[in-house]
Tab-separated table of C-alpha atoms and ligand atoms in Angstrom:
chain	number	residue	atom	x	y	z
A	1499	UNK	CA	-49.014	37.512	18.977
A	1500	UNK	CA	-47.846	41.529	18.511
A	1501	UNK	CA	-47.079	41.982	15.141
A	1502	UNK	CA	-49.105	39.123	13.466
A	1503	UNK	CA	-50.959	39.494	10.372
A	1504	UNK	CA	-53.228	37.433	8.071
A	1505	UNK	CA	-53.929	38.703	5.261
A	1506	UNK	CA	-57.294	38.013	3.784
A	1507	UNK	CA	-57.321	39.595	0.953
A	1508	UNK	CA	-54.554	37.126	-0.724
A	1509	UNK	CA	-55.784	34.776	-0.175
A	1510	UNK	CA	-57.484	33.855	-3.784
A	1511	UNK	CA	-54.629	32.540	-6.141
A	1512	UNK	CA	-54.879	35.731	-8.238
A	1513	UNK	CA	-53.812	38.808	-6.063
A	1514	UNK	CA	-54.956	41.150	-8.822
A	1515	UNK	CA	-58.404	39.712	-8.348
A	1516	UNK	CA	-59.629	42.275	-6.711
A	1517	UNK	CA	-58.450	45.146	-8.431
A	1518	UNK	CA	-60.205	43.315	-11.196
A	1519	UNK	CA	-63.526	43.005	-9.144
A	1520	UNK	CA	-63.222	46.738	-8.748
A	1521	UNK	CA	-63.461	47.555	-12.879
A	1522	UNK	CA	-65.946	45.680	-13.491
A	1523	UNK	CA	-63.846	42.713	-14.767
A	1524	UNK	CA	-64.667	39.440	-14.332
A	1525	UNK	CA	-62.600	37.440	-12.056
A	1526	UNK	CA	-62.588	33.612	-12.240
A	1527	UNK	CA	-61.681	33.185	-8.491
A	1528	UNK	CA	-64.484	33.620	-6.787
A	1529	UNK	CA	-64.075	33.154	-2.659
A	1530	UNK	CA	-67.181	32.947	-1.010
A	1531	UNK	CA	-71.019	32.120	-1.773
A	1532	UNK	CA	-73.253	35.921	-0.819
A	1533	UNK	CA	-76.392	35.190	-0.219
A	1534	UNK	CA	-78.017	38.578	0.375
A	1535	UNK	CA	-81.382	39.504	0.797
A	1536	UNK	CA	-82.991	42.711	-0.522
A	1537	UNK	CA	-86.131	44.252	0.878
A	1538	UNK	CA	-89.019	44.887	-1.979
A	1539	UNK	CA	-91.791	46.542	-1.036
A	1540	UNK	CA	-93.917	46.099	1.783
A	1541	UNK	CA	-93.080	43.325	3.575
A	1542	UNK	CA	-91.631	41.533	0.355
A	1543	UNK	CA	-88.158	40.261	0.441
A	1544	UNK	CA	-85.406	38.681	-2.290
A	1545	UNK	CA	-83.085	36.241	-2.192
A	1546	UNK	CA	-79.513	36.574	-4.313
A	1547	UNK	CA	-77.076	33.780	-4.236
A	1548	UNK	CA	-73.707	35.223	-5.985
A	1549	UNK	CA	-71.575	32.457	-6.277
A	1550	UNK	CA	-71.977	29.538	-6.555
A	1551	UNK	CA	-69.089	27.751	-9.006
A	1552	UNK	CA	-69.590	27.334	-12.193
A	1553	UNK	CA	-69.034	23.411	-12.517
A	1554	UNK	CA	-73.208	23.236	-10.861
A	1555	UNK	CA	-75.809	23.185	-13.213
A	1556	UNK	CA	-77.504	26.841	-12.456
A	1557	UNK	CA	-80.569	25.142	-13.495
A	1558	UNK	CA	-80.517	22.524	-12.037
A	1559	UNK	CA	-80.556	24.197	-9.125
A	1560	UNK	CA	-83.232	26.569	-9.434
A	1561	UNK	CA	-85.504	23.740	-10.195
A	1562	UNK	CA	-84.346	22.113	-6.937
A	1563	UNK	CA	-85.469	24.991	-5.101
A	1564	UNK	CA	-87.943	26.172	-6.522
A	1565	UNK	CA	-89.569	23.023	-5.606
A	1566	UNK	CA	-88.232	22.701	-2.358
A	1567	UNK	CA	-88.661	25.980	-0.982
A	1568	UNK	CA	-92.126	26.543	-3.353
A	1569	UNK	CA	-91.261	29.792	-4.094
A	1570	UNK	CA	-90.694	31.228	-7.610
A	1571	UNK	CA	-86.801	32.469	-8.161
A	1572	UNK	CA	-85.138	33.167	-11.747
A	1573	UNK	CA	-81.278	33.109	-12.804
A	1574	UNK	CA	-79.913	36.404	-13.527
A	1575	UNK	CA	-77.513	35.955	-16.085
A	1576	UNK	CA	-73.962	37.166	-15.943
A	1577	UNK	CA	-73.816	40.440	-18.050
A	1578	UNK	CA	-77.185	41.360	-16.722
A	1579	UNK	CA	-75.739	40.707	-13.112
A	1580	UNK	CA	-72.759	43.150	-14.571
A	1581	UNK	CA	-70.148	40.932	-14.448
A	1582	UNK	CA	-71.360	39.021	-11.265
A	1583	UNK	CA	-71.397	35.753	-12.323
A	1584	UNK	CA	-74.730	34.129	-12.733
A	1585	UNK	CA	-77.122	34.457	-10.017
A	1586	UNK	CA	-79.716	33.096	-8.777
A	1587	UNK	CA	-82.827	34.967	-7.363
A	1588	UNK	CA	-85.363	34.215	-5.525
A	1589	UNK	CA	-88.787	35.657	-3.730
A	1590	UNK	CA	-88.871	35.619	0.030
A	1591	UNK	CA	-85.878	34.982	2.403
A	1592	UNK	CA	-84.554	32.272	2.023
A	1593	UNK	CA	-81.023	32.979	3.203
A	1594	UNK	CA	-80.323	29.981	6.030
A	1595	UNK	CA	-82.764	27.702	4.054
A	1596	UNK	CA	-80.510	28.297	1.021
A	1597	UNK	CA	-77.276	27.772	3.102
A	1598	UNK	CA	-78.080	24.545	4.472
A	1599	UNK	CA	-79.250	23.453	0.734
A	1600	UNK	CA	-75.866	24.327	-0.038
A	1601	UNK	CA	-74.235	22.420	2.671
A	1602	UNK	CA	-76.178	19.779	2.371
A	1603	UNK	CA	-73.906	16.404	1.263
A	1604	UNK	CA	-77.013	14.122	0.388
A	1605	UNK	CA	-79.862	16.479	-1.440
A	1606	UNK	CA	-77.775	19.418	-1.561
A	1607	UNK	CA	-74.624	20.886	-3.154
A	1608	UNK	CA	-71.779	19.370	-0.358
A	1609	UNK	CA	-69.781	22.875	0.110
A	1610	UNK	CA	-67.975	24.197	2.597
A	1611	UNK	CA	-70.204	26.004	5.338
A	1612	UNK	CA	-66.520	28.363	5.769
A	1613	UNK	CA	-67.382	29.524	1.811
A	1614	UNK	CA	-70.881	30.853	2.455
A	1615	UNK	CA	-71.140	34.231	3.270
A	1616	UNK	CA	-74.883	35.184	4.753
A	1617	UNK	CA	-75.169	38.535	4.618
A	1618	UNK	CA	-78.537	41.416	5.827
A	1619	UNK	CA	-80.024	41.742	8.519
B	1468	UNK	CA	-76.900	33.339	55.196
B	1469	UNK	CA	-76.800	36.923	53.858
B	1470	UNK	CA	-75.010	37.213	56.845
B	1471	UNK	CA	-71.697	34.607	55.192
B	1472	UNK	CA	-71.410	36.879	51.693
B	1473	UNK	CA	-71.251	39.817	53.620
B	1474	UNK	CA	-68.467	39.139	55.749
B	1475	UNK	CA	-66.762	37.858	53.313
B	1476	UNK	CA	-66.777	40.856	50.819
B	1477	UNK	CA	-65.495	42.948	53.629
B	1478	UNK	CA	-63.046	40.597	54.520
B	1479	UNK	CA	-61.581	40.354	50.525
B	1480	UNK	CA	-62.050	44.057	50.690
B	1481	UNK	CA	-60.011	44.517	53.688
B	1482	UNK	CA	-57.190	42.413	52.505
B	1483	UNK	CA	-57.154	44.439	49.595
B	1484	UNK	CA	-56.150	47.680	51.640
B	1485	UNK	CA	-53.782	47.903	53.000
B	1486	UNK	CA	-53.481	51.370	53.336
B	1487	UNK	CA	-56.396	51.442	56.003
B	1488	UNK	CA	-55.392	49.681	59.650
B	1489	UNK	CA	-57.821	51.186	61.165
B	1490	UNK	CA	-60.450	49.992	59.167
B	1491	UNK	CA	-59.113	46.192	59.615
B	1492	UNK	CA	-59.237	47.267	63.648
B	1493	UNK	CA	-62.755	48.991	63.065
B	1494	UNK	CA	-63.759	45.162	61.314
B	1495	UNK	CA	-61.666	43.184	64.023
B	1496	UNK	CA	-64.092	45.076	66.591
B	1497	UNK	CA	-67.104	43.702	65.060
B	1498	UNK	CA	-65.107	40.187	64.790
B	1499	UNK	CA	-64.880	40.441	68.429
B	1500	UNK	CA	-67.988	41.769	69.492
B	1501	UNK	CA	-69.391	38.214	67.458
B	1502	UNK	CA	-67.490	36.394	69.528
B	1503	UNK	CA	-67.176	38.286	72.973
B	1504	UNK	CA	-70.737	37.348	74.097
B	1505	UNK	CA	-69.958	33.447	74.853
B	1506	UNK	CA	-67.643	34.945	77.513
B	1507	UNK	CA	-69.758	38.395	78.849
B	1508	UNK	CA	-73.186	36.802	78.226
B	1509	UNK	CA	-74.275	38.990	80.547
B	1510	UNK	CA	-73.466	43.142	79.163
B	1511	UNK	CA	-74.387	41.525	75.667
B	1512	UNK	CA	-75.551	44.957	74.880
B	1513	UNK	CA	-72.314	46.427	75.505
B	1514	UNK	CA	-69.337	44.961	72.428
B	1515	UNK	CA	-72.163	45.366	70.468
B	1516	UNK	CA	-72.085	49.334	71.563
B	1517	UNK	CA	-68.847	49.099	71.455
B	1518	UNK	CA	-68.264	47.532	67.675
B	1519	UNK	CA	-69.605	50.801	66.954
B	1520	UNK	CA	-68.060	53.273	68.613
B	1521	UNK	CA	-69.524	56.232	66.454
B	1522	UNK	CA	-72.709	56.361	68.277
B	1523	UNK	CA	-74.836	54.168	66.214
B	1524	UNK	CA	-78.170	55.218	64.493
B	1525	UNK	CA	-81.720	54.573	65.850
B	1526	UNK	CA	-82.479	52.034	63.991
B	1527	UNK	CA	-79.344	49.938	65.689
B	1528	UNK	CA	-80.841	51.054	69.138
B	1529	UNK	CA	-84.082	50.140	68.880
B	1530	UNK	CA	-82.652	46.577	68.630
B	1531	UNK	CA	-80.179	46.529	71.442
B	1532	UNK	CA	-82.822	47.416	73.221
B	1533	UNK	CA	-85.213	44.773	72.223
B	1534	UNK	CA	-81.951	42.861	72.750
B	1535	UNK	CA	-81.606	43.361	76.482
B	1536	UNK	CA	-85.632	42.681	76.412
B	1537	UNK	CA	-84.214	39.320	75.528
B	1538	UNK	CA	-82.371	39.100	77.634
B	1539	UNK	CA	-84.556	39.575	80.698
B	1540	UNK	CA	-87.729	37.308	79.829
B	1541	UNK	CA	-85.111	34.736	79.287
B	1542	UNK	CA	-85.835	32.081	77.340
B	1543	UNK	CA	-89.282	31.320	76.832
B	1544	UNK	CA	-89.626	34.153	75.175
B	1545	UNK	CA	-86.405	33.669	72.971
B	1546	UNK	CA	-88.859	31.980	69.299
B	1547	UNK	CA	-90.476	35.057	69.773
B	1548	UNK	CA	-87.814	37.498	70.384
B	1549	UNK	CA	-85.993	35.936	67.409
B	1550	UNK	CA	-88.789	35.489	65.056
B	1551	UNK	CA	-89.830	39.715	66.365
B	1552	UNK	CA	-86.117	40.639	66.027
B	1553	UNK	CA	-85.328	40.130	62.869
B	1554	UNK	CA	-87.349	40.772	60.197
B	1555	UNK	CA	-84.315	40.027	57.218
B	1556	UNK	CA	-83.787	36.691	58.774
B	1557	UNK	CA	-84.759	34.263	56.496
B	1558	UNK	CA	-87.163	31.244	58.028
B	1559	UNK	CA	-83.800	29.095	57.583
B	1560	UNK	CA	-81.756	30.649	60.880
B	1561	UNK	CA	-85.691	30.744	62.899
B	1562	UNK	CA	-85.473	26.761	62.565
B	1563	UNK	CA	-81.861	26.719	63.405
B	1564	UNK	CA	-82.548	28.991	66.070
B	1565	UNK	CA	-85.277	26.766	67.768
B	1566	UNK	CA	-83.293	23.997	67.764
B	1567	UNK	CA	-80.685	25.722	69.395
B	1568	UNK	CA	-82.757	26.724	72.170
B	1569	UNK	CA	-81.363	24.659	75.169
B	1570	UNK	CA	-77.923	25.677	74.318
B	1571	UNK	CA	-77.964	29.317	75.705
B	1572	UNK	CA	-74.892	30.500	75.004
B	1573	UNK	CA	-74.729	29.329	71.681
B	1574	UNK	CA	-78.239	31.082	70.974
B	1575	UNK	CA	-76.737	34.118	72.509
B	1576	UNK	CA	-73.926	34.621	70.807
B	1577	UNK	CA	-76.847	33.932	67.304
B	1578	UNK	CA	-78.745	36.842	68.041
B	1579	UNK	CA	-75.746	38.765	68.356
B	1580	UNK	CA	-74.666	38.011	64.328
B	1581	UNK	CA	-77.874	37.982	63.424
B	1582	UNK	CA	-77.933	41.545	65.793
B	1583	UNK	CA	-74.549	43.071	63.349
B	1584	UNK	CA	-75.880	41.686	60.129
B	1585	UNK	CA	-79.075	44.434	60.583
B	1586	UNK	CA	-76.054	47.029	61.865
B	1587	UNK	CA	-74.699	45.867	58.975
B	1588	UNK	CA	-77.666	46.762	56.651
B	1589	UNK	CA	-78.430	49.542	58.913
B	1590	UNK	CA	-75.615	51.453	58.331
B	1591	UNK	CA	-76.727	51.782	54.128
B	1592	UNK	CA	-78.670	53.697	55.192
B	1593	UNK	CA	-77.217	56.165	57.353
B	1594	UNK	CA	-74.927	55.737	55.177
B	1595	UNK	CA	-76.658	58.564	53.424
B	1596	UNK	CA	-76.349	61.025	56.649
B	1597	UNK	CA	-72.865	60.995	57.418
B	1598	UNK	CA	-71.621	61.052	54.221
B	1599	UNK	CA	-68.000	58.300	53.797
B	1600	UNK	CA	-66.208	61.036	51.293
B	1601	UNK	CA	-62.345	62.318	50.995
B	1602	UNK	CA	-60.467	61.154	48.013
B	1603	UNK	CA	-59.235	57.377	48.303
B	1604	UNK	CA	-55.290	58.302	46.490
B	1605	UNK	CA	-55.413	61.616	48.799
B	1606	UNK	CA	-55.891	59.422	51.814
B	1607	UNK	CA	-58.457	62.315	53.091
B	1608	UNK	CA	-61.939	62.736	54.640
B	1609	UNK	CA	-62.301	59.060	55.672
B	1610	UNK	CA	-59.324	57.276	54.028
B	1611	UNK	CA	-57.707	59.444	56.204
B	1612	UNK	CA	-54.595	57.661	57.748
B	1613	UNK	CA	-55.487	57.782	61.798
B	1614	UNK	CA	-59.733	58.011	60.598
B	1615	UNK	CA	-61.270	55.226	63.248
B	1616	UNK	CA	-64.895	55.560	61.341
B	1617	UNK	CA	-66.112	51.875	59.925
B	1618	UNK	CA	-65.749	52.775	56.507
B	1619	UNK	CA	-68.726	51.277	54.702
B	1620	UNK	CA	-68.816	48.223	52.401
B	1621	UNK	CA	-69.899	50.206	49.517
B	1622	UNK	CA	-66.752	52.576	49.023
B	1623	UNK	CA	-64.798	49.814	50.168
B	1624	UNK	CA	-65.422	48.091	46.952
B	1625	UNK	CA	-65.413	51.058	44.757
B	1626	UNK	CA	-61.799	51.065	46.544
B	1627	UNK	CA	-61.210	47.245	45.330
B	1628	UNK	CA	-62.565	47.962	41.612
B	1629	UNK	CA	-60.337	51.036	41.628
B	1630	UNK	CA	-57.402	49.914	42.334
B	1631	UNK	CA	-57.772	46.906	40.628
B	1632	UNK	CA	-58.089	48.543	37.484
B	1633	UNK	CA	-55.064	51.328	38.471
B	1634	UNK	CA	-52.807	48.115	39.064
B	1635	UNK	CA	-53.880	46.122	35.932
B	1636	UNK	CA	-55.054	48.188	33.359
B	1637	UNK	CA	-54.774	45.063	31.133
B	1638	UNK	CA	-57.739	43.505	32.842
B	1639	UNK	CA	-60.382	46.255	31.476
B	1640	UNK	CA	-59.469	46.124	27.812
B	1641	UNK	CA	-59.471	42.618	27.593
B	1642	UNK	CA	-62.224	40.161	26.651
B	1643	UNK	CA	-63.911	39.571	29.418
B	1644	UNK	CA	-65.143	42.959	29.248
B	1645	UNK	CA	-68.168	42.710	27.183
B	1646	UNK	CA	-67.697	46.067	24.310
B	1647	UNK	CA	-70.864	48.029	24.361
B	1648	UNK	CA	-72.178	50.853	21.933
B	1649	UNK	CA	-75.562	52.361	22.088
B	1650	UNK	CA	-78.234	51.505	21.203
B	1651	UNK	CA	-78.989	52.416	17.199
B	1652	UNK	CA	-82.523	55.001	17.340
B	1653	UNK	CA	-84.614	53.740	14.563
B	1654	UNK	CA	-86.758	56.491	13.366
B	1655	UNK	CA	-89.528	55.550	10.359
B	1656	UNK	CA	-89.940	58.359	7.843
B	1657	UNK	CA	-93.241	58.116	5.726
B	1658	UNK	CA	-93.946	54.722	4.460
B	1659	UNK	CA	-90.491	53.655	2.787
B	1660	UNK	CA	-87.610	55.229	4.631
B	1661	UNK	CA	-86.133	54.481	8.179
B	1662	UNK	CA	-84.037	56.742	10.049
B	1663	UNK	CA	-80.794	56.152	11.819
B	1664	UNK	CA	-81.122	59.028	14.097
B	1665	UNK	CA	-77.471	57.954	15.987
B	1666	UNK	CA	-75.114	56.753	13.893
B	1667	UNK	CA	-72.967	59.633	14.128
B	1668	UNK	CA	-73.238	58.279	18.132
B	1669	UNK	CA	-71.423	55.123	17.013
B	1670	UNK	CA	-69.173	55.433	14.702
B	1671	UNK	CA	-67.656	58.071	17.642
B	1672	UNK	CA	-67.927	55.374	19.336
B	1673	UNK	CA	-66.352	52.169	16.976
B	1674	UNK	CA	-63.780	54.981	16.533
B	1675	UNK	CA	-64.508	54.212	12.769
B	1676	UNK	CA	-65.145	57.119	9.623
B	1677	UNK	CA	-69.567	57.290	9.154
B	1678	UNK	CA	-69.154	56.790	5.536
B	1679	UNK	CA	-67.559	53.362	6.021
B	1680	UNK	CA	-70.050	52.411	8.734
B	1681	UNK	CA	-73.052	54.074	6.248
B	1682	UNK	CA	-71.115	51.830	2.842
B	1683	UNK	CA	-71.457	48.413	5.215
B	1684	UNK	CA	-74.506	49.030	6.151
B	1685	UNK	CA	-76.004	50.346	2.651
B	1686	UNK	CA	-74.066	47.086	0.942
B	1687	UNK	CA	-75.656	44.884	4.121
B	1688	UNK	CA	-79.058	45.770	3.436
B	1689	UNK	CA	-79.191	45.772	0.102
B	1690	UNK	CA	-80.255	49.216	-0.403
B	1691	UNK	CA	-79.046	52.686	-0.558
B	1692	UNK	CA	-79.542	56.087	1.181
B	1693	UNK	CA	-78.811	59.786	2.017
B	1694	UNK	CA	-77.444	61.463	5.081
B	1695	UNK	CA	-79.735	64.233	6.396
B	1696	UNK	CA	-78.886	67.073	8.262
B	1697	UNK	CA	-77.793	66.418	11.501
B	1698	UNK	CA	-75.423	63.285	10.450
B	1699	UNK	CA	-78.534	61.049	10.672
B	1700	UNK	CA	-78.849	58.509	7.779
B	1701	UNK	CA	-81.752	57.878	5.785
B	1702	UNK	CA	-81.639	54.680	4.245
B	1703	UNK	CA	-84.395	53.170	2.471
B	1704	UNK	CA	-86.451	50.266	3.096
B	1705	UNK	CA	-88.306	49.609	6.396
B	1706	UNK	CA	-85.535	48.940	9.128
B	1707	UNK	CA	-86.174	47.606	12.974
B	1708	UNK	CA	-83.937	48.802	15.396
B	1709	UNK	CA	-83.371	44.885	15.877
B	1710	UNK	CA	-82.049	44.319	12.368
B	1711	UNK	CA	-80.051	47.643	12.101
B	1712	UNK	CA	-78.581	46.561	15.324
B	1713	UNK	CA	-77.852	42.838	14.211
B	1714	UNK	CA	-75.633	44.633	11.005
B	1715	UNK	CA	-73.846	46.802	13.382
B	1716	UNK	CA	-73.352	43.804	15.319
B	1717	UNK	CA	-71.476	42.415	12.053
B	1718	UNK	CA	-69.934	45.483	11.601
B	1719	UNK	CA	-68.105	45.424	15.230
B	1720	UNK	CA	-66.702	41.674	14.676
B	1721	UNK	CA	-65.286	42.700	11.112
B	1722	UNK	CA	-64.193	45.854	11.440
B	1723	UNK	CA	-63.128	46.828	15.326
B	1724	UNK	CA	-62.572	44.123	17.434
B	1725	UNK	CA	-59.093	42.739	16.979
B	1726	UNK	CA	-59.330	38.793	16.514
B	1727	UNK	CA	-56.189	38.103	18.466
B	1728	UNK	CA	-57.141	39.748	22.090
B	1729	UNK	CA	-60.560	41.007	20.647
B	1730	UNK	CA	-59.926	44.037	21.801
B	1731	UNK	CA	-61.839	46.826	20.356
B	1732	UNK	CA	-58.910	49.631	20.302
B	1733	UNK	CA	-58.056	49.185	17.085
B	1734	UNK	CA	-57.722	51.877	14.292
B	1735	UNK	CA	-58.690	51.153	10.297
B	1736	UNK	CA	-56.428	52.490	8.130
B	1737	UNK	CA	-55.832	51.829	4.262
B	1738	UNK	CA	-52.020	50.311	3.995
B	1739	UNK	CA	-50.479	50.059	0.667
B	1740	UNK	CA	-52.077	48.566	-2.124
B	1741	UNK	CA	-55.543	49.723	-1.491
B	1742	UNK	CA	-55.808	47.376	1.521
B	1743	UNK	CA	-57.739	48.098	4.860
B	1744	UNK	CA	-56.009	47.241	7.653
B	1745	UNK	CA	-56.700	46.882	11.476
B	1746	UNK	CA	-54.307	47.715	14.019
B	1747	UNK	CA	-54.844	47.028	17.268
B	1748	UNK	CA	-53.853	49.966	20.415
B	1749	UNK	CA	-53.791	46.955	22.454
B	1750	UNK	CA	-51.372	43.956	21.278
B	1751	UNK	CA	-50.438	46.121	18.385
B	1752	UNK	CA	-51.524	42.821	16.179
B	1753	UNK	CA	-51.696	44.238	11.834
B	1754	UNK	CA	-54.653	42.136	10.251
B	1755	UNK	CA	-56.190	43.111	6.728
B	1756	UNK	CA	-60.192	43.652	6.031
B	1757	UNK	CA	-62.055	43.252	3.089
B	1758	UNK	CA	-62.540	46.467	1.435
B	1759	UNK	CA	-66.741	46.588	1.297
B	1760	UNK	CA	-68.156	45.396	-1.786
B	1761	UNK	CA	-71.737	45.727	-2.694
B	1762	UNK	CA	-72.376	43.159	-4.313
B	1763	UNK	CA	-75.058	41.678	-6.889
B	1764	UNK	CA	-78.083	43.915	-6.270
B	1765	UNK	CA	-81.456	43.102	-8.106
B	1766	UNK	CA	-83.183	45.697	-9.562
B	1767	UNK	CA	-85.949	46.350	-7.056
B	1768	UNK	CA	-89.067	47.801	-9.085
B	1769	UNK	CA	-89.075	51.252	-11.658
B	1770	UNK	CA	-87.465	48.196	-13.561
B	1771	UNK	CA	-89.188	48.881	-16.570
B	1772	UNK	CA	-88.272	52.370	-16.525
B	1773	UNK	CA	-84.614	51.328	-16.136
B	1774	UNK	CA	-84.711	49.424	-18.809
B	1775	UNK	CA	-86.222	51.887	-20.542
B	1776	UNK	CA	-84.411	54.499	-20.187
C	1368	LIG	ZN1	-55.800	42.702	19.871
C-alpha cells in the first residue's frame, strides 16, 4: 500500500513526449483522444475531437459524422491547430455521441474506451 | 415498533460506555419496571416512578394519572384508554392490545411498556429544562462517576461516536464518509461572463493552489478568464453552478483524492522532471498526475480580426 507509485506520465513509449508537447512540437504518439466542448455565443457550442489516430481517414469520418449527427463540421489541419494534429470540429455538443461512435465496433471505429477522454462540464 | 429501536440503541450505547455504571444501573431500573408489573400489578404506577427517581416532568405525571385511572376502570375501558393514552403508538400496537384483552397481566405489561416509551419520548422535552451538560472526558456534570441521573439518549449517542472516532482515528478518514466541499457560487456578470465567487474557499478546502484549480477549470471549460479583486474568478462564457460543480468533481478525482485509499487528505507537489506528484497523508501512497493541458482550443468569435491581425 504505502509507497506505491503509478507513473501515468511514462506510459507512452517516449518519455520526453510531454516535454515536446510543451514546447509546441508534434508528438508521434498521442495517448488519448480528447473530446472537448467550447462555448460560443449564446447557447451555441463546439465539439472538438483531438487525437484520432492517423490510420483513420479523418475526412471520411467527418462525412459520416456530419450525416449521422445532422450537424456541420470541419477538419482543423495540423498547422492550424498549432501542432496538435488534425482536429475534427463539430457544431453543437456531440460529445457523448462522438464517444459512442469512436467506441462502436460495427458502425464506428472500435477504439478502446479507455483511450478517450471527455472534457468539459 | 418504536420502542424496539430506541431500546436497542440504548443498549448499544450502554455497552460502549463502561465508565458510567450508574447509567447501566438506571437503565436496569428502567427495564425492571417493564417486567415488574407482572408481579405487582396492583402498584403498577410505583415502578414507573422508581425508574425515574429525579421526579419526572409533567407529561409523565399526567400519564401516571391516566394509568391509575385505567386500573380502576378495569378491563372494560381498556381499549378506549389505550387509544387515548398513547397517541404516539401506531395502529398495529392497538390491534395487538385488543387481541390480548383476556390476558390482563400481559396487557398491563404492554401498557407499561407504552408508558415507558412515552416517557422516553417525553424525556426529549425536559432535556431542555435540566440540561445534561458536563465534560465527558473529564467526567464532570452528567458524566460524573457517582451521578445517578439517567443520561439522555442524545448525549449517549454523541458520546458513542466521540469514543468511536477517538479510538479509531483511521475510521474517519477512510472512504466511507463522502468528501464534501462547499457548493460553488456562480454569479452572472453581464451577459457573457460568470463569476465563480468562492473559489478561494474551495481551494483551501481541497488544499490546492488557486492557480492550479483555475488552470484546470479554464482547460476543461475551454475558455479563459481572470481573477477579480477578492479572489473571485471571472470566467468568460455562461456557466451554471452545476457545470462548475461537475468540473470540480473531476478535478477532485484527478488531483485530490488518493487512488489507493480514496482519502482526500493529500498533497500536490512538483517532483523531479516537471512531473507533479500527489502524496497521500493517510496511507503514504504517491502517484504522478498529468500536468494540466489545454489541448486544442478552437478560435471562437473574432476570427476575421485574428487572421488579419
Ligand atoms: Zn491514500
